[in-house]
Short mmCIF file of N, CA and C in Angstrom, two decimals:
data_model
loop_
_atom_site.label_atom_id
_atom_site.label_comp_id
_atom_site.label_asym_id
_atom_site.label_seq_id
_atom_site.Cartn_x
_atom_site.Cartn_y
_atom_site.Cartn_z
N UNK A 209 -50.39 24.58 29.09
CA UNK A 209 -50.04 25.03 27.75
C UNK A 209 -48.56 25.11 27.57
N UNK A 210 -47.77 25.60 28.51
CA UNK A 210 -46.37 25.64 28.43
C UNK A 210 -45.77 24.18 28.25
N UNK A 211 -46.37 23.26 28.98
CA UNK A 211 -45.91 21.92 29.00
C UNK A 211 -46.11 21.22 27.56
N UNK A 212 -47.24 21.59 27.03
CA UNK A 212 -47.63 21.05 25.71
C UNK A 212 -46.70 21.60 24.62
N UNK A 213 -46.37 22.91 24.72
CA UNK A 213 -45.52 23.51 23.74
C UNK A 213 -44.02 22.93 23.87
N UNK A 214 -43.61 22.78 25.13
CA UNK A 214 -42.26 22.20 25.26
C UNK A 214 -42.18 20.68 24.76
N UNK A 215 -43.35 19.88 25.06
CA UNK A 215 -43.33 18.52 24.49
C UNK A 215 -43.31 18.61 22.90
N UNK A 216 -44.00 19.47 22.36
CA UNK A 216 -44.04 19.57 20.91
C UNK A 216 -42.70 19.97 20.26
N UNK A 217 -41.91 20.93 21.00
CA UNK A 217 -40.65 21.36 20.62
C UNK A 217 -39.66 20.16 20.76
N UNK A 218 -39.77 19.48 21.83
CA UNK A 218 -38.91 18.32 21.94
C UNK A 218 -39.14 17.25 20.87
N UNK A 219 -40.37 16.94 20.67
CA UNK A 219 -40.77 16.02 19.69
C UNK A 219 -40.23 16.39 18.24
N UNK A 220 -40.38 17.74 17.95
CA UNK A 220 -39.97 18.19 16.70
C UNK A 220 -38.40 18.18 16.57
N UNK A 221 -37.75 18.44 17.71
CA UNK A 221 -36.16 18.30 17.61
C UNK A 221 -35.78 16.94 17.40
N UNK A 222 -36.41 15.96 18.08
CA UNK A 222 -36.16 14.60 17.91
C UNK A 222 -36.37 14.10 16.41
N UNK A 223 -37.44 14.47 15.82
CA UNK A 223 -37.74 14.20 14.49
C UNK A 223 -36.76 14.71 13.51
N UNK A 224 -36.35 15.98 13.71
CA UNK A 224 -35.30 16.64 12.87
C UNK A 224 -34.02 15.92 13.04
N UNK A 225 -33.58 15.54 14.18
CA UNK A 225 -32.35 14.84 14.57
C UNK A 225 -32.40 13.43 13.82
N UNK A 226 -33.47 12.78 13.90
CA UNK A 226 -33.69 11.51 13.27
C UNK A 226 -33.59 11.46 11.76
N UNK A 227 -34.18 12.62 11.16
CA UNK A 227 -34.09 12.68 9.74
C UNK A 227 -32.75 13.08 9.30
N UNK A 228 -31.97 13.87 10.08
CA UNK A 228 -30.52 14.20 9.63
C UNK A 228 -29.62 13.03 9.87
N UNK A 229 -29.97 12.12 10.88
CA UNK A 229 -29.04 10.89 11.17
C UNK A 229 -29.23 9.90 10.06
N UNK A 230 -30.30 9.82 9.34
CA UNK A 230 -30.47 8.79 8.34
C UNK A 230 -29.47 9.00 7.15
N UNK A 231 -28.84 7.90 6.77
CA UNK A 231 -27.92 7.93 5.71
C UNK A 231 -28.76 7.95 4.38
N UNK A 232 -28.03 8.58 3.35
CA UNK A 232 -28.69 8.61 2.07
C UNK A 232 -28.41 7.29 1.42
N UNK A 233 -29.44 6.60 0.99
CA UNK A 233 -29.31 5.27 0.31
C UNK A 233 -28.99 5.45 -1.18
N UNK A 234 -27.94 4.92 -1.60
CA UNK A 234 -27.52 5.00 -2.99
C UNK A 234 -27.76 3.52 -3.64
N UNK A 235 -28.26 3.58 -4.79
CA UNK A 235 -28.41 2.30 -5.56
C UNK A 235 -27.00 1.80 -5.96
N UNK A 236 -26.91 0.51 -6.42
CA UNK A 236 -25.67 -0.01 -6.79
C UNK A 236 -25.01 0.64 -7.96
N UNK A 237 -25.82 1.13 -8.91
CA UNK A 237 -25.38 1.89 -10.01
C UNK A 237 -24.77 3.22 -9.60
N UNK A 238 -25.55 3.90 -8.65
CA UNK A 238 -25.11 5.20 -8.23
C UNK A 238 -23.75 5.12 -7.50
N UNK A 239 -23.65 4.05 -6.68
CA UNK A 239 -22.36 3.85 -5.96
C UNK A 239 -21.19 3.55 -6.98
N UNK A 240 -21.41 2.76 -7.99
CA UNK A 240 -20.42 2.51 -8.90
C UNK A 240 -20.05 3.78 -9.65
N UNK A 241 -21.06 4.64 -10.14
CA UNK A 241 -20.75 5.87 -10.83
C UNK A 241 -19.92 6.69 -9.95
N UNK A 242 -20.40 6.89 -8.64
CA UNK A 242 -19.62 7.73 -7.72
C UNK A 242 -18.24 7.25 -7.63
N UNK A 243 -17.96 6.00 -7.39
CA UNK A 243 -16.58 5.46 -7.23
C UNK A 243 -15.79 5.74 -8.52
N UNK A 244 -16.42 5.64 -9.76
CA UNK A 244 -15.66 5.81 -10.97
C UNK A 244 -15.19 7.37 -11.05
N UNK A 245 -16.13 8.28 -10.61
CA UNK A 245 -15.76 9.58 -10.60
C UNK A 245 -14.53 9.90 -9.68
N UNK A 246 -14.64 9.31 -8.48
CA UNK A 246 -13.50 9.43 -7.49
C UNK A 246 -12.26 8.93 -8.10
N UNK A 247 -12.32 7.71 -8.73
CA UNK A 247 -11.05 7.11 -9.33
C UNK A 247 -10.55 8.00 -10.40
N UNK A 248 -11.44 8.54 -11.19
CA UNK A 248 -11.03 9.42 -12.34
C UNK A 248 -10.23 10.69 -11.78
N UNK A 249 -10.84 11.27 -10.73
CA UNK A 249 -10.14 12.42 -10.14
C UNK A 249 -8.80 12.10 -9.57
N UNK A 250 -8.77 10.98 -8.93
CA UNK A 250 -7.45 10.53 -8.33
C UNK A 250 -6.44 10.18 -9.41
N UNK A 251 -6.84 9.65 -10.55
CA UNK A 251 -5.97 9.40 -11.62
C UNK A 251 -5.40 10.75 -12.22
N UNK A 252 -6.35 11.66 -12.45
CA UNK A 252 -5.96 12.99 -13.01
C UNK A 252 -4.92 13.66 -12.05
N UNK A 253 -5.06 13.54 -10.73
CA UNK A 253 -4.16 14.12 -9.70
C UNK A 253 -2.80 13.45 -9.87
N UNK A 254 -2.88 12.14 -9.87
CA UNK A 254 -1.61 11.40 -10.03
C UNK A 254 -0.82 11.69 -11.28
N UNK A 255 -1.53 11.78 -12.47
CA UNK A 255 -0.90 12.14 -13.69
C UNK A 255 -0.31 13.59 -13.58
N UNK A 256 -1.02 14.47 -13.05
CA UNK A 256 -0.48 15.85 -12.87
C UNK A 256 0.81 15.85 -12.05
N UNK A 257 0.77 15.05 -10.94
CA UNK A 257 1.93 15.05 -9.97
C UNK A 257 3.13 14.32 -10.67
N UNK A 258 2.91 13.31 -11.57
CA UNK A 258 3.98 12.75 -12.26
C UNK A 258 4.57 13.66 -13.26
N UNK A 259 3.76 14.43 -14.06
CA UNK A 259 4.19 15.40 -14.86
C UNK A 259 5.01 16.45 -14.23
N UNK A 260 4.58 16.86 -12.99
CA UNK A 260 5.36 17.83 -12.25
C UNK A 260 6.58 17.40 -11.48
N UNK A 261 6.85 16.00 -11.49
CA UNK A 261 7.86 15.32 -10.81
C UNK A 261 7.81 15.59 -9.35
N UNK A 262 6.52 15.55 -8.81
CA UNK A 262 6.30 15.72 -7.37
C UNK A 262 5.24 14.85 -6.89
N UNK A 263 5.64 13.52 -6.65
CA UNK A 263 4.65 12.44 -6.39
C UNK A 263 5.33 11.45 -5.36
N UNK A 264 4.50 10.63 -4.85
CA UNK A 264 4.87 9.48 -3.98
C UNK A 264 3.98 8.40 -4.27
N UNK A 265 4.67 7.18 -4.36
CA UNK A 265 3.95 5.93 -4.60
C UNK A 265 4.02 5.30 -3.21
N UNK A 266 2.88 5.26 -2.58
CA UNK A 266 2.76 4.65 -1.25
C UNK A 266 2.50 3.24 -1.35
N UNK A 267 3.24 2.26 -0.92
CA UNK A 267 3.08 0.84 -1.30
C UNK A 267 2.57 0.15 0.01
N UNK A 268 1.52 -0.69 -0.26
CA UNK A 268 1.04 -1.57 0.84
C UNK A 268 1.36 -3.09 0.59
N UNK A 269 2.06 -3.29 -0.54
CA UNK A 269 2.44 -4.69 -0.77
C UNK A 269 3.84 -4.79 -1.51
N UNK A 270 4.69 -5.62 -1.10
CA UNK A 270 6.02 -5.87 -1.64
C UNK A 270 6.06 -7.24 -2.11
N UNK A 271 6.54 -7.31 -3.45
CA UNK A 271 6.70 -8.62 -4.14
C UNK A 271 8.13 -8.82 -4.33
N UNK A 272 8.77 -9.89 -3.80
CA UNK A 272 10.15 -10.13 -3.99
C UNK A 272 10.45 -10.88 -5.24
N UNK A 273 11.79 -11.06 -5.58
CA UNK A 273 12.27 -11.60 -6.77
C UNK A 273 11.55 -12.91 -7.11
N UNK A 274 11.33 -13.73 -6.38
CA UNK A 274 10.76 -15.05 -6.71
C UNK A 274 9.27 -15.18 -6.48
N UNK A 275 8.59 -14.02 -6.24
CA UNK A 275 7.16 -13.97 -6.08
C UNK A 275 6.55 -13.99 -4.75
N UNK A 276 7.43 -14.12 -3.63
CA UNK A 276 6.98 -14.06 -2.33
C UNK A 276 6.29 -12.66 -2.11
N UNK A 277 5.31 -12.56 -1.34
CA UNK A 277 4.55 -11.33 -1.10
C UNK A 277 4.52 -10.97 0.32
N UNK A 278 4.71 -9.79 0.69
CA UNK A 278 4.57 -9.22 2.00
C UNK A 278 3.65 -8.02 1.99
N UNK A 279 2.77 -7.86 2.91
CA UNK A 279 1.93 -6.72 3.12
C UNK A 279 2.56 -5.91 4.16
N UNK A 280 2.70 -4.61 3.80
CA UNK A 280 3.46 -3.68 4.54
C UNK A 280 2.66 -2.44 4.83
N UNK A 281 3.25 -1.57 5.68
CA UNK A 281 2.59 -0.27 5.92
C UNK A 281 2.91 0.80 4.88
N UNK A 282 1.99 1.39 4.34
CA UNK A 282 2.13 2.36 3.23
C UNK A 282 2.83 3.59 3.59
N UNK A 283 2.83 4.03 4.86
CA UNK A 283 3.52 5.27 5.22
C UNK A 283 4.99 5.03 5.51
N UNK A 284 5.43 3.79 5.45
CA UNK A 284 6.96 3.58 5.59
C UNK A 284 7.56 2.82 4.35
N UNK A 285 6.72 2.54 3.44
CA UNK A 285 7.20 1.90 2.09
C UNK A 285 6.72 2.66 1.05
N UNK A 286 7.70 3.29 0.40
CA UNK A 286 7.30 4.19 -0.72
C UNK A 286 8.49 4.51 -1.69
N UNK A 287 8.14 5.14 -2.80
CA UNK A 287 9.14 5.74 -3.73
C UNK A 287 8.58 7.18 -3.89
N UNK A 288 9.46 8.10 -3.61
CA UNK A 288 9.09 9.47 -3.67
C UNK A 288 9.96 10.31 -4.68
N UNK A 289 9.40 11.18 -5.44
CA UNK A 289 10.23 11.93 -6.44
C UNK A 289 9.79 13.40 -6.20
N UNK A 290 10.86 14.15 -5.98
CA UNK A 290 10.55 15.66 -5.87
C UNK A 290 11.60 16.36 -6.73
N UNK A 291 11.15 16.64 -7.95
CA UNK A 291 12.11 17.26 -8.87
C UNK A 291 13.11 16.31 -9.39
N UNK A 292 14.36 16.56 -9.14
CA UNK A 292 15.49 15.66 -9.50
C UNK A 292 15.90 14.77 -8.41
N UNK A 293 15.28 14.82 -7.19
CA UNK A 293 15.66 13.99 -6.10
C UNK A 293 14.58 12.81 -5.87
N UNK A 294 15.17 11.73 -5.48
CA UNK A 294 14.24 10.56 -5.27
C UNK A 294 14.65 9.89 -3.96
N UNK A 295 13.63 9.31 -3.33
CA UNK A 295 13.78 8.49 -2.05
C UNK A 295 13.11 7.21 -2.31
N UNK A 296 13.83 6.05 -2.05
CA UNK A 296 13.18 4.74 -2.13
C UNK A 296 13.37 4.17 -0.69
N UNK A 297 12.23 3.74 -0.13
CA UNK A 297 12.33 3.20 1.21
C UNK A 297 11.48 1.95 1.34
N UNK A 298 12.02 0.99 1.99
CA UNK A 298 11.25 -0.27 2.26
C UNK A 298 11.50 -0.50 3.77
N UNK A 299 10.39 -0.88 4.49
CA UNK A 299 10.51 -1.17 5.90
C UNK A 299 9.58 -2.25 6.19
N UNK A 300 10.12 -3.24 6.84
CA UNK A 300 9.26 -4.46 7.03
C UNK A 300 9.01 -4.56 8.56
N UNK A 301 7.77 -5.11 8.95
CA UNK A 301 7.41 -5.26 10.31
C UNK A 301 8.22 -6.38 11.04
N UNK A 302 9.41 -6.09 11.35
CA UNK A 302 10.26 -7.12 11.93
C UNK A 302 10.84 -6.41 13.23
N UNK A 303 11.29 -7.37 14.07
CA UNK A 303 11.88 -6.78 15.39
C UNK A 303 13.29 -6.10 15.21
N UNK A 304 14.00 -6.43 14.21
CA UNK A 304 15.28 -5.63 13.94
C UNK A 304 15.04 -4.23 13.35
N UNK A 305 15.89 -3.34 13.80
CA UNK A 305 15.69 -2.03 13.37
C UNK A 305 16.06 -1.75 11.93
N UNK A 306 17.10 -2.35 11.52
CA UNK A 306 17.62 -2.13 10.15
C UNK A 306 18.41 -0.89 9.99
N UNK A 307 19.00 -0.61 8.85
CA UNK A 307 19.76 0.58 8.69
C UNK A 307 18.97 1.90 8.79
N UNK A 308 17.66 1.89 8.45
CA UNK A 308 16.95 3.08 8.59
C UNK A 308 16.21 3.21 9.89
N UNK A 309 16.31 2.26 10.81
CA UNK A 309 15.65 2.42 12.11
C UNK A 309 14.16 1.97 12.06
N UNK A 310 13.68 1.42 10.83
CA UNK A 310 12.31 1.04 10.69
C UNK A 310 12.21 -0.43 10.30
N UNK A 311 13.34 -1.10 10.28
CA UNK A 311 13.27 -2.52 9.81
C UNK A 311 13.49 -2.60 8.37
N UNK A 312 14.19 -1.71 7.70
CA UNK A 312 14.42 -1.91 6.30
C UNK A 312 15.55 -0.89 5.87
N UNK A 313 15.47 -0.32 4.65
CA UNK A 313 16.50 0.47 4.03
C UNK A 313 15.88 1.70 3.40
N UNK A 314 16.51 2.91 3.57
CA UNK A 314 16.17 4.10 2.93
C UNK A 314 17.33 4.66 2.17
N UNK A 315 17.11 4.87 0.89
CA UNK A 315 18.15 5.44 0.05
C UNK A 315 17.67 6.69 -0.74
N UNK A 316 18.62 7.62 -0.85
CA UNK A 316 18.33 8.86 -1.59
C UNK A 316 19.12 8.83 -2.96
N UNK A 317 18.63 9.44 -3.90
CA UNK A 317 19.29 9.40 -5.21
C UNK A 317 18.83 10.53 -6.05
N UNK A 318 19.53 10.65 -7.14
CA UNK A 318 19.17 11.63 -8.19
C UNK A 318 18.46 10.95 -9.39
N UNK A 319 17.37 11.60 -9.91
CA UNK A 319 16.68 11.03 -10.98
C UNK A 319 17.39 11.45 -12.37
N UNK A 320 17.35 10.50 -13.30
CA UNK A 320 17.79 10.75 -14.59
C UNK A 320 16.99 9.92 -15.51
N UNK A 321 17.02 10.28 -16.80
CA UNK A 321 16.33 9.49 -17.82
C UNK A 321 14.81 9.36 -17.51
N UNK A 322 14.13 10.39 -17.11
CA UNK A 322 12.74 10.37 -16.70
C UNK A 322 11.91 10.39 -17.99
N UNK A 323 11.35 9.20 -18.28
CA UNK A 323 10.54 8.98 -19.52
C UNK A 323 9.11 8.54 -19.21
N UNK A 324 8.22 9.23 -19.69
CA UNK A 324 6.83 8.83 -19.50
C UNK A 324 6.09 8.66 -20.83
N UNK A 325 5.26 7.57 -20.82
CA UNK A 325 4.49 7.42 -22.11
C UNK A 325 3.19 6.74 -21.68
N UNK A 326 2.20 6.76 -22.62
CA UNK A 326 0.88 6.15 -22.37
C UNK A 326 0.54 5.28 -23.56
N UNK A 327 0.15 4.10 -23.27
CA UNK A 327 -0.30 3.13 -24.43
C UNK A 327 -1.64 3.39 -24.92
N UNK A 328 -2.06 2.67 -25.89
CA UNK A 328 -3.33 2.92 -26.47
C UNK A 328 -4.54 2.53 -25.61
N UNK A 329 -4.24 1.72 -24.54
CA UNK A 329 -5.36 1.57 -23.51
C UNK A 329 -5.43 2.54 -22.42
N UNK A 330 -4.44 3.43 -22.43
CA UNK A 330 -4.46 4.55 -21.41
C UNK A 330 -3.62 4.27 -20.27
N UNK A 331 -2.90 3.18 -20.22
CA UNK A 331 -2.02 2.76 -19.09
C UNK A 331 -0.80 3.79 -19.25
N UNK A 332 -0.41 4.38 -18.11
CA UNK A 332 0.72 5.29 -18.01
C UNK A 332 1.96 4.43 -17.64
N UNK A 333 3.07 4.65 -18.28
CA UNK A 333 4.28 3.94 -17.90
C UNK A 333 5.29 5.06 -17.70
N UNK A 334 6.08 4.94 -16.64
CA UNK A 334 7.07 5.95 -16.25
C UNK A 334 8.37 5.07 -15.93
N UNK A 335 9.41 5.51 -16.62
CA UNK A 335 10.76 4.90 -16.44
C UNK A 335 11.73 5.91 -15.95
N UNK A 336 12.63 5.56 -14.99
CA UNK A 336 13.63 6.54 -14.64
C UNK A 336 14.79 5.72 -13.98
N UNK A 337 15.96 6.44 -13.94
CA UNK A 337 17.08 5.80 -13.25
C UNK A 337 17.26 6.60 -11.97
N UNK A 338 17.66 5.95 -10.86
CA UNK A 338 17.98 6.74 -9.64
C UNK A 338 19.28 6.24 -9.17
N UNK A 339 20.13 7.27 -9.07
CA UNK A 339 21.54 7.03 -8.75
C UNK A 339 21.92 7.83 -7.42
N UNK A 340 22.56 7.13 -6.52
CA UNK A 340 22.98 7.82 -5.33
C UNK A 340 24.03 6.89 -4.53
N UNK A 341 24.35 7.32 -3.32
CA UNK A 341 25.29 6.57 -2.56
C UNK A 341 24.92 5.14 -2.37
N UNK A 342 23.66 4.98 -2.06
CA UNK A 342 23.20 3.62 -1.67
C UNK A 342 22.36 2.94 -2.79
N UNK A 343 22.16 3.72 -3.95
CA UNK A 343 21.26 3.07 -4.90
C UNK A 343 21.77 3.40 -6.27
N UNK A 344 21.63 2.43 -7.12
CA UNK A 344 21.81 2.61 -8.62
C UNK A 344 20.81 1.64 -9.17
N UNK A 345 19.67 2.11 -9.58
CA UNK A 345 18.71 1.28 -10.08
C UNK A 345 17.80 1.90 -11.18
N UNK A 346 17.05 1.07 -11.84
CA UNK A 346 16.00 1.48 -12.85
C UNK A 346 14.62 1.24 -12.20
N UNK A 347 13.84 2.24 -12.16
CA UNK A 347 12.45 2.23 -11.63
C UNK A 347 11.49 2.25 -12.79
N UNK A 348 10.61 1.24 -12.84
CA UNK A 348 9.58 1.20 -13.91
C UNK A 348 8.22 1.22 -13.23
N UNK A 349 7.45 2.37 -13.52
CA UNK A 349 6.14 2.46 -12.87
C UNK A 349 5.08 2.26 -13.92
N UNK A 350 4.00 1.46 -13.56
CA UNK A 350 2.87 1.40 -14.46
C UNK A 350 1.57 1.80 -13.70
N UNK A 351 0.67 2.54 -14.35
CA UNK A 351 -0.54 2.94 -13.63
C UNK A 351 -1.69 2.87 -14.73
N UNK A 352 -2.58 1.92 -14.45
CA UNK A 352 -3.68 1.76 -15.47
C UNK A 352 -4.62 3.04 -15.54
N UNK A 353 -5.30 3.14 -16.66
CA UNK A 353 -6.20 4.23 -16.87
C UNK A 353 -7.31 4.24 -15.84
N UNK A 354 -7.68 5.42 -15.38
CA UNK A 354 -8.87 5.60 -14.47
C UNK A 354 -8.65 5.14 -13.07
N UNK A 355 -7.46 5.06 -12.50
CA UNK A 355 -7.14 4.75 -11.21
C UNK A 355 -5.74 5.33 -10.88
N UNK A 356 -5.53 5.41 -9.52
CA UNK A 356 -4.19 5.87 -9.06
C UNK A 356 -3.38 4.65 -8.50
N UNK A 357 -3.95 3.49 -8.63
CA UNK A 357 -3.23 2.20 -8.28
C UNK A 357 -2.03 2.03 -9.15
N UNK A 358 -0.85 1.73 -8.66
CA UNK A 358 0.22 1.57 -9.47
C UNK A 358 1.24 0.57 -8.98
N UNK A 359 2.19 0.13 -9.85
CA UNK A 359 3.05 -0.93 -9.54
C UNK A 359 4.53 -0.25 -9.96
N UNK A 360 5.56 -0.39 -9.02
CA UNK A 360 6.86 0.02 -9.46
C UNK A 360 7.81 -1.15 -9.20
N UNK A 361 8.57 -1.45 -10.29
CA UNK A 361 9.55 -2.50 -10.24
C UNK A 361 10.98 -1.75 -10.17
N UNK A 362 11.66 -2.08 -9.02
CA UNK A 362 12.93 -1.56 -8.81
C UNK A 362 14.01 -2.66 -9.24
N UNK A 363 14.79 -2.34 -10.25
CA UNK A 363 15.74 -3.23 -10.74
C UNK A 363 17.26 -2.68 -10.52
N UNK A 364 17.90 -3.22 -9.48
CA UNK A 364 19.26 -2.66 -9.32
C UNK A 364 20.11 -2.89 -10.55
N UNK A 365 21.06 -2.01 -10.78
CA UNK A 365 22.02 -2.13 -11.88
C UNK A 365 23.18 -3.11 -11.67
N UNK A 366 23.44 -3.38 -10.34
CA UNK A 366 24.68 -4.27 -10.03
C UNK A 366 24.31 -5.57 -9.45
N UNK A 367 23.06 -5.92 -9.31
CA UNK A 367 22.72 -7.33 -8.97
C UNK A 367 21.28 -7.62 -9.52
N UNK A 368 20.72 -8.78 -9.24
CA UNK A 368 19.46 -9.11 -9.75
C UNK A 368 18.37 -9.16 -8.75
N UNK A 369 18.52 -8.44 -7.65
CA UNK A 369 17.57 -8.51 -6.49
C UNK A 369 16.39 -7.65 -6.82
N UNK A 370 15.62 -7.94 -7.84
CA UNK A 370 14.48 -7.11 -8.14
C UNK A 370 13.43 -7.07 -7.14
N UNK A 371 12.72 -5.99 -6.91
CA UNK A 371 11.70 -5.73 -5.85
C UNK A 371 10.56 -5.02 -6.43
N UNK A 372 9.33 -5.49 -6.31
CA UNK A 372 8.10 -4.75 -6.85
C UNK A 372 7.31 -4.29 -5.69
N UNK A 373 6.84 -3.04 -5.80
CA UNK A 373 5.96 -2.46 -4.81
C UNK A 373 4.59 -2.06 -5.45
N UNK A 374 3.51 -2.45 -4.79
CA UNK A 374 2.17 -2.19 -5.28
C UNK A 374 1.55 -1.25 -4.27
N UNK A 375 0.96 -0.18 -4.83
CA UNK A 375 0.26 0.86 -3.95
C UNK A 375 -0.49 1.96 -4.83
N UNK A 376 -0.43 3.15 -4.28
CA UNK A 376 -1.19 4.21 -4.96
C UNK A 376 -0.14 5.40 -5.14
N UNK A 377 -0.44 6.14 -6.22
CA UNK A 377 0.42 7.28 -6.53
C UNK A 377 -0.43 8.49 -5.99
N UNK A 378 0.31 9.34 -5.17
CA UNK A 378 -0.42 10.54 -4.65
C UNK A 378 0.44 11.77 -4.92
N UNK A 379 -0.13 12.95 -5.08
CA UNK A 379 0.71 14.10 -5.13
C UNK A 379 1.58 14.24 -3.91
N UNK A 380 2.72 14.77 -3.87
CA UNK A 380 3.60 14.87 -2.78
C UNK A 380 2.94 15.51 -1.60
N UNK A 381 2.08 16.54 -1.77
CA UNK A 381 1.49 17.33 -0.73
C UNK A 381 0.35 16.51 -0.06
N UNK A 382 -0.13 15.51 -0.63
CA UNK A 382 -1.15 14.59 -0.04
C UNK A 382 -0.50 13.41 0.61
N UNK A 383 0.77 13.14 0.51
CA UNK A 383 1.42 11.95 1.00
C UNK A 383 1.64 12.07 2.47
N UNK A 384 1.60 11.06 3.19
CA UNK A 384 1.81 11.17 4.66
C UNK A 384 2.88 9.96 5.07
N UNK A 385 3.96 10.06 4.32
CA UNK A 385 5.06 8.97 4.57
C UNK A 385 5.99 9.42 5.73
N UNK A 386 6.53 8.46 6.38
CA UNK A 386 7.62 8.73 7.41
C UNK A 386 8.95 8.15 6.94
N UNK A 387 9.85 9.09 6.75
CA UNK A 387 11.14 8.70 6.27
C UNK A 387 12.10 8.39 7.33
N UNK A 388 12.78 7.23 7.14
CA UNK A 388 13.80 6.77 8.14
C UNK A 388 15.13 7.34 7.80
N UNK A 389 16.23 6.82 8.56
CA UNK A 389 17.58 7.25 8.27
C UNK A 389 18.03 6.76 6.89
N UNK A 390 18.75 7.63 6.17
CA UNK A 390 19.12 7.24 4.85
C UNK A 390 20.59 6.66 4.97
N UNK A 391 20.88 5.81 3.96
CA UNK A 391 22.21 5.21 3.95
C UNK A 391 23.14 6.29 3.23
#
């Protein structure tokens, strides 16, 4: 009798474990609706962070002046704004350490002319100037409606070495960037 009870308990435990281990199957429409809700929440967080001037654009792609593209690490390639302070950092996966110790450049500056607008399609545009010891540039950010994917074009004031970063905008507290040495 004891043997029979213990076998039944083991079988029941295996069945419960098997039921819990099964994934919930979602239809294509349910997956799409769930992704749209997630994107909408991330967009709202990004807009709130931009309004508060506490955000980071973590870039995973860099586009150079003539269209050449490089895929990069998002935690070392970013534009960060915290109130009136901004940090722009690019770091490439190269053997040379570069001025910031990560294979690129890190510059700090002060934000001015912070202007945000939204077009009739819902795309958010943010323009600002960043001035500091190592930077004097105009930053133009665009973020389409319903997503936190964004593009920032960095246009230096004293040369034509334009640089574009593509990535996502996150509230500063959700960002996990690694800042190198500043110029």
